[in-house]
CSV table of C-alpha atoms in Angstrom, one decimal:
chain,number,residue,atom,x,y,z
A,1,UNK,CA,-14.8,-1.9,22.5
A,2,UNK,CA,-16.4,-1.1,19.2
A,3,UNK,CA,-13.0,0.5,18.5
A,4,UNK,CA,-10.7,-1.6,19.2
A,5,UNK,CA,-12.6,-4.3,17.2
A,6,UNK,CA,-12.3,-2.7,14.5
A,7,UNK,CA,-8.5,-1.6,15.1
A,8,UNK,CA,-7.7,-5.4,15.8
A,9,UNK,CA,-9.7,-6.7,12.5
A,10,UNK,CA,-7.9,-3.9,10.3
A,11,UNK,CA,-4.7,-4.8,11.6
A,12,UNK,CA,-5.3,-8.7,11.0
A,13,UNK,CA,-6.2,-8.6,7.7
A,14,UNK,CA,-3.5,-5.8,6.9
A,15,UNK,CA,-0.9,-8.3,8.2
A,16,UNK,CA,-1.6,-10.8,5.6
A,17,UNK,CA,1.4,-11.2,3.5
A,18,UNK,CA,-0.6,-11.7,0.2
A,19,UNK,CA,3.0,-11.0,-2.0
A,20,UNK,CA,5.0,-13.8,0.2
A,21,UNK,CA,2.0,-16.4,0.3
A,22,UNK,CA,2.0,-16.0,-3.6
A,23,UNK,CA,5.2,-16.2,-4.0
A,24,UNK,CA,6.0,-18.9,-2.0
A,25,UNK,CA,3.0,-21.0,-3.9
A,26,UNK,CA,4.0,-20.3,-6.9
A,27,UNK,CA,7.6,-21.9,-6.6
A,28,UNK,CA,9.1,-18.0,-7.2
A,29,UNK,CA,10.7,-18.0,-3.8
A,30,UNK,CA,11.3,-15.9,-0.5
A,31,UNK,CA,10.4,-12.3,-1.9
A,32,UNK,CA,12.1,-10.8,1.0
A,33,UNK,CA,15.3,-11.9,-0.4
A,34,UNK,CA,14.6,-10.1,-4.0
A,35,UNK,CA,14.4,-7.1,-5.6
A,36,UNK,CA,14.0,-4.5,-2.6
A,37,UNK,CA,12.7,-6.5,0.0
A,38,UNK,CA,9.4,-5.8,0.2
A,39,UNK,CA,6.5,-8.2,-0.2
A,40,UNK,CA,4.3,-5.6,-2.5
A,41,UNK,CA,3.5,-6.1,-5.8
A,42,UNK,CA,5.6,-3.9,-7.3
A,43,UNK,CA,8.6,-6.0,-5.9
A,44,UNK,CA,6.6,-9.4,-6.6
A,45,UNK,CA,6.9,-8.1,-10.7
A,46,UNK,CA,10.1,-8.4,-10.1
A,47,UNK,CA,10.6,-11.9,-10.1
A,48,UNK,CA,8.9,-12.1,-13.6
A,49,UNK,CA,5.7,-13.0,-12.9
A,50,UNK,CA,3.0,-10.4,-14.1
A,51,UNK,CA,0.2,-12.6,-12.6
A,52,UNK,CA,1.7,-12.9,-9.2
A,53,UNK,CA,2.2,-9.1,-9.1
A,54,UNK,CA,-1.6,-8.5,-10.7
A,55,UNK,CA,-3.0,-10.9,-7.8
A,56,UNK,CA,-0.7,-9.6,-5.2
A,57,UNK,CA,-1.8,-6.0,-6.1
A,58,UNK,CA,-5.7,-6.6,-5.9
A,59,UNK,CA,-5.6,-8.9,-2.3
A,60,UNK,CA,-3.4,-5.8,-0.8
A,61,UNK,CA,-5.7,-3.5,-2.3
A,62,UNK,CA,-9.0,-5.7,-1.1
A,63,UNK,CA,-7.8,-6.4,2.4
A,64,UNK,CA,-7.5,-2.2,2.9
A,65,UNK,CA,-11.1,-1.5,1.7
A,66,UNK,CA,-12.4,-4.8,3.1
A,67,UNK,CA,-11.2,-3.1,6.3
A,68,UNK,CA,-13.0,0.3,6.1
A,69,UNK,CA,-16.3,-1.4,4.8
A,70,UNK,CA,-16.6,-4.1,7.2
A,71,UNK,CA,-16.0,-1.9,10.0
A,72,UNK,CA,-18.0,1.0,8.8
A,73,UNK,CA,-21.0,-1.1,9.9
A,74,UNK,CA,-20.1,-0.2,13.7
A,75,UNK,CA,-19.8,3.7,12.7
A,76,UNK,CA,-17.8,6.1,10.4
A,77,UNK,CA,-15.2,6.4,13.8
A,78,UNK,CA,-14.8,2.5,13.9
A,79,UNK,CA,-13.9,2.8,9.6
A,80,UNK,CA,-11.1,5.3,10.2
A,81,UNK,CA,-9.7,3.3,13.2
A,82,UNK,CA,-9.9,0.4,11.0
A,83,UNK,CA,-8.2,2.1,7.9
A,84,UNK,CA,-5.6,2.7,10.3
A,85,UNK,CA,-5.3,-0.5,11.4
A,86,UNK,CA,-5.4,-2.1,8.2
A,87,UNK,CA,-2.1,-0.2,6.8
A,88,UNK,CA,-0.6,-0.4,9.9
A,89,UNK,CA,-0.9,-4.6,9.7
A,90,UNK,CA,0.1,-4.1,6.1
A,91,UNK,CA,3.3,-2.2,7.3
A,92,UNK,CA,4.4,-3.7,10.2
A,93,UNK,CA,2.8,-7.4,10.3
A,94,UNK,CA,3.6,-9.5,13.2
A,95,UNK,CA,4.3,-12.9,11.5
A,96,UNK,CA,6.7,-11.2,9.5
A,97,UNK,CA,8.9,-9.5,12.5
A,98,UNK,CA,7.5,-5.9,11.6
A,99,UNK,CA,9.0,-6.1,8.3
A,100,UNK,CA,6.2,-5.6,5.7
A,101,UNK,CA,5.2,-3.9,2.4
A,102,UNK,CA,5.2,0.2,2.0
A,103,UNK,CA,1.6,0.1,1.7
A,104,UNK,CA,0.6,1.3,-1.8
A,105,UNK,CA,-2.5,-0.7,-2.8
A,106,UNK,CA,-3.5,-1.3,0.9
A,107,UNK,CA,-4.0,2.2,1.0
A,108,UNK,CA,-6.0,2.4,-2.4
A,109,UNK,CA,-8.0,0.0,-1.2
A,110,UNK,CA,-8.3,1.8,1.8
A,111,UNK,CA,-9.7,5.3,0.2
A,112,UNK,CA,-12.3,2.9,-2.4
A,113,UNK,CA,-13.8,2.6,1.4
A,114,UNK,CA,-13.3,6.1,3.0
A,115,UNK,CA,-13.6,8.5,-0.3
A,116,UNK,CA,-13.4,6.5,-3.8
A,117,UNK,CA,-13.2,10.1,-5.8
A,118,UNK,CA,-10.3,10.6,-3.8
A,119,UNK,CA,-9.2,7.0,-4.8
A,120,UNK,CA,-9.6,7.5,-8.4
A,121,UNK,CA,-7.2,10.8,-8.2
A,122,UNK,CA,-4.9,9.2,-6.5
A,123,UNK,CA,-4.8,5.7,-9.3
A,124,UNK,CA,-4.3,8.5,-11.9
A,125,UNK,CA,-1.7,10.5,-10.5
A,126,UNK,CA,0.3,7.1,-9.8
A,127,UNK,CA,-0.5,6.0,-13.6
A,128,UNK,CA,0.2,9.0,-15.0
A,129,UNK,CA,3.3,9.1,-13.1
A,130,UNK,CA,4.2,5.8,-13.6
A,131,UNK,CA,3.9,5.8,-17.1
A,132,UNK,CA,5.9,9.6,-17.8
A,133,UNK,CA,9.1,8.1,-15.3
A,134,UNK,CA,8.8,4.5,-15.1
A,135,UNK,CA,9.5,4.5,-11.2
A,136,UNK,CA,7.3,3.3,-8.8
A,137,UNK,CA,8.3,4.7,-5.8
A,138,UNK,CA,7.9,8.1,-7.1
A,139,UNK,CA,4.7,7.5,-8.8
A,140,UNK,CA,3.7,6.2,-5.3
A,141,UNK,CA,5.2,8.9,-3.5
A,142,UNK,CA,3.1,11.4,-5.6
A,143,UNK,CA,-0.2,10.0,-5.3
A,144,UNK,CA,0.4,10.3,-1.8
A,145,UNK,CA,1.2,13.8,-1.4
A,146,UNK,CA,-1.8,14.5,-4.0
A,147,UNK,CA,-4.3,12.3,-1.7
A,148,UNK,CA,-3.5,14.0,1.5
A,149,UNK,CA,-3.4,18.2,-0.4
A,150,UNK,CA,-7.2,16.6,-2.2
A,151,UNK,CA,-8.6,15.3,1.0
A,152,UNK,CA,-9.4,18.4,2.7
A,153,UNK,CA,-11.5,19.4,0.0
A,154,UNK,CA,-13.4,16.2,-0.8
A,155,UNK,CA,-13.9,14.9,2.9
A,156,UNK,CA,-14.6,15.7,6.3
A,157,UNK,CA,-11.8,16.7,9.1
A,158,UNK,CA,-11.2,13.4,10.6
A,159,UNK,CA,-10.9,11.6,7.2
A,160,UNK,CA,-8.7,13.8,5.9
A,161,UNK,CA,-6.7,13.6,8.8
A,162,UNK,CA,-6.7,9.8,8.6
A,163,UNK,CA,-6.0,10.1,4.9
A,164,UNK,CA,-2.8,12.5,5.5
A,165,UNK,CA,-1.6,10.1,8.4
A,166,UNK,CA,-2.0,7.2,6.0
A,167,UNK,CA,0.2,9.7,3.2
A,168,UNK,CA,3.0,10.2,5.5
A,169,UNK,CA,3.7,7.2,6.7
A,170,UNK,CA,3.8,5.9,3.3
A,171,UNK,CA,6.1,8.7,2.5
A,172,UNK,CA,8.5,7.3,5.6
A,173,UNK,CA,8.2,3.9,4.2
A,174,UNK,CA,10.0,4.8,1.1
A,175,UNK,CA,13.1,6.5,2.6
A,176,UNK,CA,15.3,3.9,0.7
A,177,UNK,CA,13.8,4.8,-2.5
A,178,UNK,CA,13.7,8.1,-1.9
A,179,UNK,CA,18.0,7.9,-1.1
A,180,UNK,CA,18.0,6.4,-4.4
A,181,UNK,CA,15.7,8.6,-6.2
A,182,UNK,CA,17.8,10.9,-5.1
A,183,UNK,CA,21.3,9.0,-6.1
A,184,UNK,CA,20.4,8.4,-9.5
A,185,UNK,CA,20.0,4.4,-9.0
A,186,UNK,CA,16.4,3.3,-7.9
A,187,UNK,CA,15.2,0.6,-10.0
A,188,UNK,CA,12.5,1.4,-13.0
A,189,UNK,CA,9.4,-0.4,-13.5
A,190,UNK,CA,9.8,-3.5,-16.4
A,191,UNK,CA,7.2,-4.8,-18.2
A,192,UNK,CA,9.5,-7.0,-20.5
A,193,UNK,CA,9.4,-10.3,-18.2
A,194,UNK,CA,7.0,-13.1,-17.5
C-alpha cells in the first residue's frame, strides 16, 4: 500500500501542468498551440515571457523533488516509486489527454531528491551545453545520457536503475527534436524577447 501511495502522489503532482496554468493566467495563451507543443519551460520562453519560463522551470522542477522527498518518509523504495511516478504524471498527465512536457526539470528536481551530486552534473552538462549550441533539446538530451553513464558510480543499483529509466524515456520524449536535430531545423534557444 506504502507503494502505491507513493506512486499515486508522484504521479498527481507530476501531472500538474505548471507551463499551461501559467500561461493561461498570464493572458499568453494555450501553450499547446505554440512553439513545439509542449507545456515545459523551454517552450513557455517561447512566447516571450522570461518570467513565465523561470516560474514554469522551478514548479516542474519542485513538483519532481517534492515527490522523492515526501515519499522518502515511507522508505528509500517508496522515493524511487515516487520519482517514477512523478515524471511519469509530468509526461503523460491525465487532464491533459496524455499529452505532457518531456520532462527536463521534473527530472532535476527529481535527482535534488534521489542524488543532488548527480543533479549538479547533470545542471552543468545542460548549461554547458546549452550555452556552446544554443539548443535545448540537445543540451537536455546530454545531461541525460551523462546522468544515467554517472549514476552507477555515485548511487546504489536500484537508483541508478531508476535514474537510467528516468534518462531514457526522456530520450524517447524528444524523438521530434531529435528528427530535427538531425534535419538541420530544430529551433535555438532566444534570450532576445520579453
Amino acid at each position: 500500500m506504502t507503494l502505491l501511495a507513493a506512486a499515486i502522489l508522484g504521479y498527481l503532482l507530476g501531472s500538474i501542468p505548471f507551463g499551461l496554468l501559467l500561461t493561461q493566467l498570464a493572458g499568453l495563451g494555450d501553450i499547446r498551440q505554440i512553439g513545439s507543443g509542449s507545456i515545459g519551460a523551454t517552450n513557455v520562453l517561447r512566447t516571450g515571457s522570461k518570467s513565465a519560463a523561470a516560474l514554469t522551470l522551478l514548479l516542474d522542477l519542485a513538483k519532481g523533488g517534492a515527490a522523492v522527498i515526501i515519499a522518502r518518509g515511507w522508505g528509500s523504495d517508496a522515493a524511487l516509486v515516487a520519482a517514477g511516478g512523478v515524471i511519469i504524471g509530468h509526461m503523460f498527465p491525465i487532464w491533459l489527454g496524455f499529452r505532457g512536457g518531456k520532462g527536463v526539470a521534473t527530472a532535476l528536481g527529481i535527482l535534488i531528491g534521489l542524488a543532488w551530486p548527480i543533479a549538479i552534473a547533470a545542471a552543468l552538462v545542460w548549461l554547458t551545453t546549452a550555452l556552446s549550441f544554443r539548443y535545448s533539446s540537445l543540451a537536455a538530451l546530454a545531461a541525460a545520457v551523462g546522468t544515467a553513464l554517472l549514476a552507477p558510480f555515485l548511487v546504489d543499483g536500484p537508483t541508478a536503475a531508476v535514474i537510467a529509466g528516468i534518462a531514457l524515456l526522456i530520450i524517447l520524449r524528444h524523438h521530434a527534436n531529435i528528427r530535427r536535430l538531425n534535419a538541420g531545423s530544430e529551433s535555438r534557444i532566444s534570450l532576445t524577447k520579453g
